[in-house]
Amino acid sequence: MQDIDEAALQAEQEEREALGRIVLAFKDYRRAAEAEVARWEHNYQKLPNHHKFLLPSLPQKFAKARQNIYVNQFFIASLLAAFEGDGDGSLIPPHLANPSDAAEQAASSRQHASPGDVEKVRYVLKNVARDWSAECAGEREQCYGPILEELRELFKDRAADAPRPRVLVPGAGLGRLCCEVAGLGYEAQGNEFSYFMLLTSSFLLNCTAEAEQYTLYPWLHSNCNSLSDADQLRGVAVPDKHPTDIVAGPGLLSMCAGDFLEVYGTPAMAAAFDCVVTCFFIDTAHNVVQYLEVISHCLKKGGAWVNLGPLLYHWADGRPDELSIEVSLEDIRRVAQQLGFKLVKESSIPAPYIANTRSMYQTIYNACFWTMIKERENPMSAEARSTWHRQFGELPGHMAPPPPPPPHPPPREPASQHQHQHQA
């Protein structure tokens, strides 16, 4: 028992350290951003005077960039302030209370956030624009629109008195697709692993009071391929719609923090959902076959798997000792069939991802869009996996335990309910 308690305390300490590192990155945004602008200025000052004369607008651009940094930092500060508290009587796990204190502890071992973590904060700002600004409505329509239309088609013949379809959205990011699914009147549950996304989505879903409450400058740090300084330094208002104005009613939207494999591969999640929607998700796997197994596991027989996205395997360029299985679309089709799925619809769709419409560089995938129906149970069922575990230990490629959920403040007119997977 003592060993278990010590392991639990160690796990909680590691989780708090991870949270502290990420909160430190949010707090360090302004310093790192201003250092970047200082680099621009330094390089400008190195120009000969006659070149400076030809570029008279750059000093004004630098000043405007600094103003935009302050505005972005205000959004970040508001986000972090929402999670301060001691955890008593709230949804904040006690060992994760007061994340700013955890950030100070992280700062004691490192002067600043790592460049990688700073870049992730900037990535979050772009994702806020993607999911929650009017400017990016076109991108959402291209990526989320086909999914929502397919859901309408799948459940169009549902009896009026039938239970609402339950739809799981793993890799939910900042929650907009989940809100739109709940807006159709279905029970939508989002799942997310990243603290960067969890903190930000919780803030947007539960702590915003009105539409267009905040302004962000998501393209500020994209100093290449700009058509004009005004394009680079333009702002977007977020959220374009308040989440409660999207969700069709109370109790339809929930968010669950944790690793997809660990949370939804359990016996309790067997046949728990009528549909699984994966959007830009399956290529985040270390081992995509495990993702397919768990998707099958948590789907009811006759349930649908709707997918849209590329196969840009996220761990392909990782460390040599880090597992990354990269397979073709043909392989995924074949594995899915062996696991009991039947492909009923497939097409290719141009799908942008955080595409700055006023840039000369945009990322647009020729994404695969499909619907598969679970016709039979996976022969490597949960029972078989349990037997394997008893005899041989963990399955190959088994993932590490999930982090605990982010702290959530008592919601004010919340759009979502929260489920936490906290491992002791």
CSV table of C-alpha atoms in Angstrom, one decimal:
chain,number,residue,atom,x,y,z
A,1,MET,CA,0.0,0.0,0.0
A,2,GLN,CA,2.8,2.4,0.8
A,3,ASP,CA,4.4,1.7,-2.5
A,4,ILE,CA,1.1,2.5,-4.2
A,5,ASP,CA,0.8,5.8,-2.3
A,6,GLU,CA,4.4,6.8,-3.1
A,7,ALA,CA,3.8,6.0,-6.8
A,8,ALA,CA,0.6,8.1,-6.7
A,9,LEU,CA,2.4,11.0,-5.1
A,10,GLN,CA,5.2,10.8,-7.6
A,11,ALA,CA,2.7,10.7,-10.5
A,12,GLU,CA,0.9,13.8,-9.1
A,13,GLN,CA,4.3,15.6,-8.8
A,14,GLU,CA,5.2,14.8,-12.3
A,15,GLU,CA,1.8,16.0,-13.6
A,16,ARG,CA,2.1,19.3,-11.7
A,17,GLU,CA,5.6,19.8,-13.1
A,18,ALA,CA,4.2,19.2,-16.6
A,19,LEU,CA,1.5,21.7,-16.0
A,20,GLY,CA,4.0,24.2,-14.6
A,21,ARG,CA,6.1,23.9,-17.7
A,22,ILE,CA,3.2,24.7,-19.9
A,23,VAL,CA,1.9,27.6,-17.8
A,24,LEU,CA,5.4,29.0,-17.8
A,25,ALA,CA,5.3,28.9,-21.6
A,26,PHE,CA,2.0,30.9,-21.6
A,27,LYS,CA,3.5,33.4,-19.1
A,28,ASP,CA,6.7,33.7,-21.2
A,29,TYR,CA,4.8,34.6,-24.4
A,30,ARG,CA,5.3,38.4,-24.1
A,31,ARG,CA,9.1,38.2,-23.3
A,32,ALA,CA,9.8,35.8,-26.2
A,33,ALA,CA,7.6,37.8,-28.6
A,34,GLU,CA,9.2,41.1,-27.7
A,35,ALA,CA,12.7,39.5,-28.2
A,36,GLU,CA,11.6,38.5,-31.7
A,37,VAL,CA,10.6,42.1,-32.5
A,38,ALA,CA,13.9,43.3,-31.0
A,39,ARG,CA,15.6,41.0,-33.5
A,40,TRP,CA,13.7,42.7,-36.4
A,41,GLU,CA,14.7,46.1,-35.1
A,42,HIS,CA,18.3,45.1,-34.7
A,43,ASN,CA,18.5,43.8,-38.3
A,44,TYR,CA,16.8,47.0,-39.5
A,45,GLN,CA,19.4,49.2,-37.7
A,46,LYS,CA,22.2,47.3,-39.5
A,47,LEU,CA,20.9,48.6,-42.9
A,48,PRO,CA,22.7,51.6,-44.5
A,49,ASN,CA,20.7,54.8,-44.3
A,50,HIS,CA,19.7,54.9,-47.9
A,51,HIS,CA,18.1,51.4,-47.5
A,52,LYS,CA,16.3,52.6,-44.4
A,53,PHE,CA,15.0,55.5,-46.4
A,54,LEU,CA,13.5,53.0,-48.9
A,55,LEU,CA,11.7,51.2,-46.0
A,56,PRO,CA,10.2,54.0,-44.0
A,57,SER,CA,7.3,52.0,-42.7
A,58,LEU,CA,9.2,49.3,-40.7
A,59,PRO,CA,9.6,51.3,-37.5
A,60,GLN,CA,5.8,51.8,-37.4
A,61,LYS,CA,5.4,48.1,-38.0
A,62,PHE,CA,7.7,47.2,-35.1
A,63,ALA,CA,5.7,49.6,-32.8
A,64,LYS,CA,2.4,48.1,-33.9
A,65,ALA,CA,3.7,44.6,-33.4
A,66,ARG,CA,4.6,45.4,-29.8
A,67,GLN,CA,1.0,46.7,-29.2
A,68,ASN,CA,-0.4,43.5,-30.6
A,69,ILE,CA,1.8,41.5,-28.3
A,70,TYR,CA,0.3,43.3,-25.3
A,71,VAL,CA,-3.2,42.5,-26.6
A,72,ASN,CA,-2.3,38.8,-27.1
A,73,GLN,CA,-0.8,38.7,-23.6
A,74,PHE,CA,-4.0,40.1,-22.2
A,75,PHE,CA,-5.9,37.2,-23.6
A,76,ILE,CA,-3.4,34.8,-22.2
A,77,ALA,CA,-3.4,36.5,-18.7
A,78,SER,CA,-7.2,36.3,-18.7
A,79,LEU,CA,-7.0,32.6,-19.6
A,80,LEU,CA,-4.5,31.8,-16.8
A,81,ALA,CA,-6.4,33.9,-14.2
A,82,ALA,CA,-9.5,31.7,-14.7
A,83,PHE,CA,-7.7,28.7,-13.3
A,84,GLU,CA,-6.3,30.2,-10.1
A,85,GLY,CA,-7.9,28.7,-6.9
A,86,ASP,CA,-7.2,26.2,-4.2
A,87,GLY,CA,-9.4,23.4,-5.7
A,88,ASP,CA,-11.9,23.4,-2.7
A,89,GLY,CA,-15.4,23.0,-3.9
A,90,SER,CA,-14.4,23.3,-7.6
A,91,LEU,CA,-13.4,21.1,-10.4
A,92,ILE,CA,-9.7,21.8,-9.8
A,93,PRO,CA,-7.8,18.7,-8.6
A,94,PRO,CA,-5.9,19.8,-5.4
A,95,HIS,CA,-2.5,18.9,-6.7
A,96,LEU,CA,-3.0,21.1,-9.7
A,97,ALA,CA,-4.4,24.1,-7.9
A,98,ASN,CA,-2.8,27.5,-8.4
A,99,PRO,CA,-1.0,26.7,-11.7
A,100,SER,CA,1.0,30.0,-11.5
A,101,ASP,CA,2.8,28.5,-8.4
A,102,ALA,CA,3.6,25.5,-10.5
A,103,ALA,CA,5.0,27.8,-13.2
A,104,GLU,CA,7.2,29.5,-10.7
A,105,GLN,CA,8.5,26.1,-9.6
A,106,ALA,CA,9.2,25.3,-13.3
A,107,ALA,CA,11.0,28.7,-13.7
A,108,SER,CA,13.3,27.9,-10.8
A,109,SER,CA,14.9,25.1,-12.8
A,110,ARG,CA,14.9,27.0,-16.1
A,111,GLN,CA,15.1,30.7,-16.8
A,112,HIS,CA,12.6,30.7,-19.6
A,113,ALA,CA,10.2,28.4,-21.4
A,114,SER,CA,11.8,26.3,-24.1
A,115,PRO,CA,11.6,27.6,-27.7
A,116,GLY,CA,9.4,24.6,-28.5
A,117,ASP,CA,6.9,25.4,-25.8
A,118,VAL,CA,6.9,29.1,-26.8
A,119,GLU,CA,6.1,28.1,-30.4
A,120,LYS,CA,3.2,25.9,-29.1
A,121,VAL,CA,1.7,29.0,-27.5
A,122,ARG,CA,1.8,30.8,-30.8
A,123,TYR,CA,0.3,27.7,-32.4
A,124,VAL,CA,-2.6,27.9,-29.8
A,125,LEU,CA,-3.3,31.5,-30.8
A,126,LYS,CA,-3.6,30.4,-34.5
A,127,ASN,CA,-5.9,27.6,-33.4
A,128,VAL,CA,-8.1,30.0,-31.5
A,129,ALA,CA,-8.5,31.9,-34.7
A,130,ARG,CA,-9.1,28.7,-36.7
A,131,ASP,CA,-11.9,27.5,-34.4
A,132,TRP,CA,-13.4,30.7,-33.0
A,133,SER,CA,-13.1,33.6,-35.4
A,134,ALA,CA,-15.4,34.7,-38.2
A,135,GLU,CA,-12.4,35.1,-40.5
A,136,CYS,CA,-11.7,31.4,-40.4
A,137,ALA,CA,-15.3,30.3,-41.0
A,138,GLY,CA,-14.5,29.3,-44.5
A,139,GLU,CA,-11.8,26.9,-43.3
A,140,ARG,CA,-14.2,25.4,-40.7
A,141,GLU,CA,-16.8,24.9,-43.4
A,142,GLN,CA,-14.3,23.0,-45.6
A,143,CYS,CA,-13.1,20.8,-42.8
A,144,TYR,CA,-16.1,20.5,-40.4
A,145,GLY,CA,-18.9,21.0,-42.9
A,146,PRO,CA,-18.6,17.6,-44.6
A,147,ILE,CA,-18.5,15.9,-41.3
A,148,LEU,CA,-21.6,17.6,-40.0
A,149,GLU,CA,-23.4,16.9,-43.2
A,150,GLU,CA,-22.5,13.2,-43.0
A,151,LEU,CA,-23.8,13.1,-39.4
A,152,ARG,CA,-27.1,14.5,-40.5
A,153,GLU,CA,-27.3,11.9,-43.2
A,154,LEU,CA,-26.3,9.0,-40.8
A,155,PHE,CA,-29.0,9.9,-38.2
A,156,LYS,CA,-31.7,11.3,-40.5
A,157,ASP,CA,-34.0,8.3,-40.0
A,158,ARG,CA,-33.7,8.3,-36.2
A,159,ALA,CA,-37.1,8.0,-34.5
A,160,ALA,CA,-38.2,11.1,-32.6
A,161,ASP,CA,-38.4,9.2,-29.3
A,162,ALA,CA,-35.0,7.4,-29.8
A,163,PRO,CA,-32.1,8.3,-27.6
A,164,ARG,CA,-29.9,11.0,-28.9
A,165,PRO,CA,-26.9,9.7,-30.8
A,166,ARG,CA,-23.7,9.7,-28.8
A,167,VAL,CA,-20.7,11.1,-30.8
A,168,LEU,CA,-17.1,10.9,-29.7
A,169,VAL,CA,-14.6,13.5,-31.0
A,170,PRO,CA,-11.0,12.5,-30.0
A,171,GLY,CA,-8.4,15.2,-30.6
A,172,ALA,CA,-11.0,17.8,-29.9
A,173,GLY,CA,-8.5,20.7,-29.7
A,174,LEU,CA,-10.3,23.9,-28.9
A,175,GLY,CA,-13.8,22.3,-29.0
A,176,ARG,CA,-15.5,24.0,-31.9
A,177,LEU,CA,-16.3,20.8,-33.8
A,178,CYS,CA,-17.7,19.3,-30.6
A,179,CYS,CA,-19.9,22.4,-30.2
A,180,GLU,CA,-21.1,22.1,-33.8
A,181,VAL,CA,-21.9,18.4,-33.3
A,182,ALA,CA,-23.9,19.2,-30.1
A,183,GLY,CA,-25.6,21.9,-32.1
A,184,LEU,CA,-27.1,19.2,-34.2
A,185,GLY,CA,-28.8,17.9,-31.1
A,186,TYR,CA,-26.5,15.0,-30.5
A,187,GLU,CA,-24.6,14.2,-27.4
A,188,ALA,CA,-21.0,15.2,-28.2
A,189,GLN,CA,-18.0,14.2,-26.1
A,190,GLY,CA,-14.6,15.7,-26.9
A,191,ASN,CA,-11.3,14.2,-25.8
A,192,GLU,CA,-8.0,16.0,-25.6
A,193,PHE,CA,-4.6,15.2,-24.3
A,194,SER,CA,-2.6,18.5,-24.7
A,195,TYR,CA,-2.6,20.9,-21.7
A,196,PHE,CA,-2.1,23.7,-24.2
A,197,MET,CA,-5.4,22.9,-25.8
A,198,LEU,CA,-7.2,21.8,-22.6
A,199,LEU,CA,-6.5,25.0,-20.8
A,200,THR,CA,-7.5,27.2,-23.7
A,201,SER,CA,-10.6,25.2,-24.7
A,202,SER,CA,-11.9,25.2,-21.1
A,203,PHE,CA,-11.5,29.0,-20.9
A,204,LEU,CA,-13.3,29.5,-24.2
A,205,LEU,CA,-16.1,27.1,-23.4
A,206,ASN,CA,-16.7,28.1,-19.8
A,207,CYS,CA,-15.3,31.5,-19.1
A,208,THR,CA,-16.2,33.7,-22.0
A,209,ALA,CA,-19.2,35.9,-21.4
A,210,GLU,CA,-20.1,37.1,-24.9
A,211,ALA,CA,-19.2,36.9,-28.5
A,212,GLU,CA,-16.2,38.8,-29.7
A,213,GLN,CA,-15.1,39.4,-26.1
A,214,TYR,CA,-11.4,39.3,-27.0
A,215,THR,CA,-9.1,40.3,-29.9
A,216,LEU,CA,-6.1,38.3,-31.0
A,217,TYR,CA,-3.4,38.8,-33.5
A,218,PRO,CA,-2.7,35.3,-34.6
A,219,TRP,CA,-0.5,36.0,-37.7
A,220,LEU,CA,1.8,38.5,-35.9
A,221,HIS,CA,4.7,36.1,-35.8
A,222,SER,CA,4.4,35.0,-39.4
A,223,ASN,CA,7.0,37.4,-40.7
A,224,CYS,CA,7.4,35.7,-44.1
A,225,ASN,CA,5.1,35.5,-47.1
A,226,SER,CA,3.1,38.5,-46.1
A,227,LEU,CA,1.2,40.5,-48.7
A,228,SER,CA,1.4,43.6,-46.5
A,229,ASP,CA,2.2,44.6,-43.0
A,230,ALA,CA,-1.5,45.3,-42.4
A,231,ASP,CA,-2.3,41.7,-43.3
A,232,GLN,CA,0.3,40.3,-40.9
A,233,LEU,CA,-0.8,42.6,-38.1
A,234,ARG,CA,-4.5,42.3,-38.5
A,235,GLY,CA,-6.6,41.1,-35.5
A,236,VAL,CA,-9.5,38.7,-35.2
A,237,ALA,CA,-12.4,38.9,-32.6
A,238,VAL,CA,-13.0,35.7,-30.6
A,239,PRO,CA,-15.2,33.9,-30.0
A,240,ASP,CA,-17.2,34.7,-33.1
A,241,LYS,CA,-20.2,33.0,-31.4
A,242,HIS,CA,-20.7,32.3,-27.7
A,243,PRO,CA,-20.5,28.5,-27.2
A,244,THR,CA,-23.9,28.3,-25.6
A,245,ASP,CA,-25.4,29.9,-28.7
A,246,ILE,CA,-24.1,26.9,-30.7
A,247,VAL,CA,-25.0,24.0,-28.5
A,248,ALA,CA,-28.6,22.9,-28.9
A,249,GLY,CA,-29.3,22.4,-25.2
A,250,PRO,CA,-27.9,21.6,-21.8
A,251,GLY,CA,-26.1,18.3,-21.2
A,252,LEU,CA,-25.2,17.8,-24.8
A,253,LEU,CA,-21.5,18.7,-24.7
A,254,SER,CA,-18.8,17.2,-22.4
A,255,MET,CA,-15.0,17.2,-22.5
A,256,CYS,CA,-12.8,14.4,-21.2
A,257,ALA,CA,-9.1,15.0,-20.5
A,258,GLY,CA,-6.6,12.2,-21.0
A,259,ASP,CA,-4.9,10.0,-23.6
A,260,PHE,CA,-7.4,8.5,-26.1
A,261,LEU,CA,-6.0,5.0,-25.8
A,262,GLU,CA,-6.1,4.9,-22.0
A,263,VAL,CA,-9.4,6.5,-21.6
A,264,TYR,CA,-11.5,4.9,-24.3
A,265,GLY,CA,-9.7,1.5,-24.4
A,266,THR,CA,-11.2,0.5,-21.0
A,267,PRO,CA,-14.0,-2.1,-20.6
A,268,ALA,CA,-16.3,0.7,-19.4
A,269,MET,CA,-16.1,2.4,-22.8
A,270,ALA,CA,-17.0,-0.7,-24.8
A,271,ALA,CA,-19.7,0.1,-27.3
A,272,ALA,CA,-20.3,3.4,-25.6
A,273,PHE,CA,-20.8,5.6,-28.8
A,274,ASP,CA,-22.9,5.6,-31.9
A,275,CYS,CA,-20.3,7.4,-33.9
A,276,VAL,CA,-16.7,8.4,-33.7
A,277,VAL,CA,-15.5,11.5,-35.6
A,278,THR,CA,-11.8,11.9,-36.2
A,279,CYS,CA,-10.7,15.2,-37.8
A,280,PHE,CA,-7.0,15.7,-38.3
A,281,PHE,CA,-6.5,13.1,-35.6
A,282,ILE,CA,-5.4,9.6,-36.6
A,283,ASP,CA,-1.9,10.7,-37.7
A,284,THR,CA,-1.2,11.9,-34.2
A,285,ALA,CA,-0.7,8.2,-33.2
A,286,HIS,CA,2.6,6.6,-32.3
A,287,ASN,CA,0.9,3.4,-33.6
A,288,VAL,CA,-2.1,4.1,-35.7
A,289,VAL,CA,-3.3,0.4,-35.4
A,290,GLN,CA,-3.9,1.0,-31.7
A,291,TYR,CA,-6.1,4.0,-32.6
A,292,LEU,CA,-8.2,1.9,-35.0
A,293,GLU,CA,-8.6,-0.8,-32.3
A,294,VAL,CA,-9.8,1.7,-29.7
A,295,ILE,CA,-12.2,3.3,-32.2
A,296,SER,CA,-13.7,-0.1,-32.9
A,297,HIS,CA,-13.8,-0.9,-29.2
A,298,CYS,CA,-15.8,2.2,-28.1
A,299,LEU,CA,-18.2,2.0,-31.1
A,300,LYS,CA,-21.5,0.1,-31.0
A,301,LYS,CA,-22.0,-2.6,-33.6
A,302,GLY,CA,-23.5,-0.8,-36.6
A,303,GLY,CA,-21.9,2.5,-35.4
A,304,ALA,CA,-20.1,4.8,-37.8
A,305,TRP,CA,-16.6,6.1,-37.9
A,306,VAL,CA,-16.3,9.4,-39.9
A,307,ASN,CA,-12.8,10.6,-40.6
A,308,LEU,CA,-11.3,13.6,-42.4
A,309,GLY,CA,-7.6,14.4,-42.5
A,310,PRO,CA,-4.2,13.7,-43.9
A,311,LEU,CA,-1.5,11.2,-42.8
A,312,LEU,CA,1.1,13.6,-41.6
A,313,TYR,CA,2.4,11.3,-38.9
A,314,HIS,CA,3.4,13.6,-36.0
A,315,TRP,CA,6.1,11.4,-34.6
A,316,ALA,CA,7.8,10.5,-37.9
A,317,ASP,CA,10.6,13.0,-37.2
A,318,GLY,CA,10.9,12.3,-33.5
A,319,ARG,CA,13.7,10.8,-31.5
A,320,PRO,CA,15.2,7.5,-32.8
A,321,ASP,CA,13.9,5.7,-29.7
A,322,GLU,CA,10.4,7.1,-30.1
A,323,LEU,CA,7.8,4.7,-31.6
A,324,SER,CA,6.3,5.9,-34.9
A,325,ILE,CA,4.5,3.6,-37.3
A,326,GLU,CA,3.8,5.3,-40.7
A,327,VAL,CA,1.5,3.4,-43.0
A,328,SER,CA,-0.3,4.2,-46.2
A,329,LEU,CA,-4.0,4.9,-46.6
A,330,GLU,CA,-4.2,1.5,-48.3
A,331,ASP,CA,-2.8,-0.1,-45.2
A,332,ILE,CA,-5.3,1.7,-43.0
A,333,ARG,CA,-8.2,0.6,-45.1
A,334,ARG,CA,-7.0,-3.0,-44.9
A,335,VAL,CA,-6.5,-2.9,-41.2
A,336,ALA,CA,-9.9,-1.3,-40.6
A,337,GLN,CA,-11.5,-4.1,-42.6
A,338,GLN,CA,-9.7,-6.8,-40.6
A,339,LEU,CA,-11.0,-5.1,-37.4
A,340,GLY,CA,-14.6,-5.3,-38.5
A,341,PHE,CA,-15.2,-2.1,-40.4
A,342,LYS,CA,-16.9,-1.7,-43.8
A,343,LEU,CA,-16.0,1.2,-46.0
A,344,VAL,CA,-19.2,2.8,-47.3
A,345,LYS,CA,-18.1,6.2,-48.5
A,346,GLU,CA,-14.7,7.7,-49.4
A,347,SER,CA,-13.6,10.8,-51.2
A,348,SER,CA,-10.7,13.4,-51.3
A,349,ILE,CA,-11.4,16.9,-50.0
A,350,PRO,CA,-9.1,20.0,-50.1
A,351,ALA,CA,-8.7,20.8,-46.5
A,352,PRO,CA,-6.7,23.8,-45.3
A,353,TYR,CA,-5.2,23.8,-41.8
A,354,ILE,CA,-4.6,27.2,-40.1
A,355,ALA,CA,-4.3,28.6,-43.5
A,356,ASN,CA,-3.7,32.4,-43.4
A,357,THR,CA,-5.9,33.5,-46.3
A,358,ARG,CA,-3.8,36.7,-46.7
A,359,SER,CA,-0.4,34.9,-47.0
A,360,MET,CA,1.5,33.6,-50.0
A,361,TYR,CA,2.1,30.4,-48.1
A,362,GLN,CA,-0.9,28.2,-47.0
A,363,THR,CA,-1.2,24.6,-45.9
A,364,ILE,CA,-3.9,22.7,-47.8
A,365,TYR,CA,-4.1,18.9,-47.7
A,366,ASN,CA,-5.8,16.6,-50.2
A,367,ALA,CA,-7.5,15.0,-47.2
A,368,CYS,CA,-9.2,11.7,-47.2
A,369,PHE,CA,-12.8,11.7,-46.1
A,370,TRP,CA,-14.6,8.5,-45.3
A,371,THR,CA,-17.3,6.8,-43.4
A,372,MET,CA,-16.9,3.3,-42.2
A,373,ILE,CA,-19.5,1.1,-40.4
A,374,LYS,CA,-18.6,-1.3,-37.7
A,375,GLU,CA,-20.1,-4.6,-38.9
A,376,ARG,CA,-18.6,-6.9,-36.4
A,377,GLU,CA,-16.5,-6.9,-33.3
A,378,ASN,CA,-12.7,-6.7,-33.5
A,379,PRO,CA,-11.3,-10.2,-33.1
A,380,MET,CA,-8.7,-8.7,-30.8
A,381,SER,CA,-11.4,-7.6,-28.4
A,382,ALA,CA,-11.0,-6.1,-25.0
A,383,GLU,CA,-11.2,-9.6,-23.5
A,384,ALA,CA,-8.5,-10.9,-25.8
A,385,ARG,CA,-6.3,-7.9,-24.9
A,386,SER,CA,-6.9,-8.6,-21.2
A,387,THR,CA,-5.8,-12.2,-21.7
A,388,TRP,CA,-2.7,-11.0,-23.6
A,389,HIS,CA,-1.9,-8.6,-20.8
A,390,ARG,CA,-2.2,-11.3,-18.1
A,391,GLN,CA,0.1,-13.6,-20.0
A,392,PHE,CA,2.6,-11.3,-21.7
A,393,GLY,CA,2.3,-7.8,-20.1
A,394,GLU,CA,1.6,-4.6,-22.0
A,395,LEU,CA,0.7,-4.8,-25.6
A,396,PRO,CA,3.5,-3.5,-28.0
A,397,GLY,CA,3.5,0.3,-28.3
A,398,HIS,CA,1.5,0.8,-25.1
A,399,MET,CA,1.2,4.4,-24.3
A,400,ALA,CA,2.1,6.1,-21.0
A,401,PRO,CA,-0.7,7.0,-18.6
A,402,PRO,CA,-2.6,10.2,-19.4
A,403,PRO,CA,-2.1,13.4,-17.6
A,404,PRO,CA,-4.9,14.5,-15.3
A,405,PRO,CA,-7.4,17.1,-16.5
A,406,PRO,CA,-6.7,20.8,-16.5
A,407,PRO,CA,-8.1,22.8,-13.6
A,408,HIS,CA,-11.6,24.1,-14.5
A,409,PRO,CA,-13.2,27.1,-12.8
A,410,PRO,CA,-16.8,26.9,-11.7
A,411,PRO,CA,-18.4,27.5,-15.1
A,412,ARG,CA,-20.5,30.6,-15.8
A,413,GLU,CA,-23.2,29.5,-18.2
A,414,PRO,CA,-21.0,26.6,-19.3
A,415,ALA,CA,-21.3,25.2,-22.7
A,416,SER,CA,-19.7,21.9,-21.7
A,417,GLN,CA,-19.6,19.4,-18.9
A,418,HIS,CA,-16.3,18.0,-17.9
A,419,GLN,CA,-15.2,14.4,-17.1
A,420,HIS,CA,-11.7,13.8,-15.6
A,421,GLN,CA,-9.6,10.8,-15.9
A,422,HIS,CA,-7.2,11.1,-13.0
A,423,GLN,CA,-5.0,8.2,-12.3
A,424,ALA,CA,-3.8,7.7,-8.8
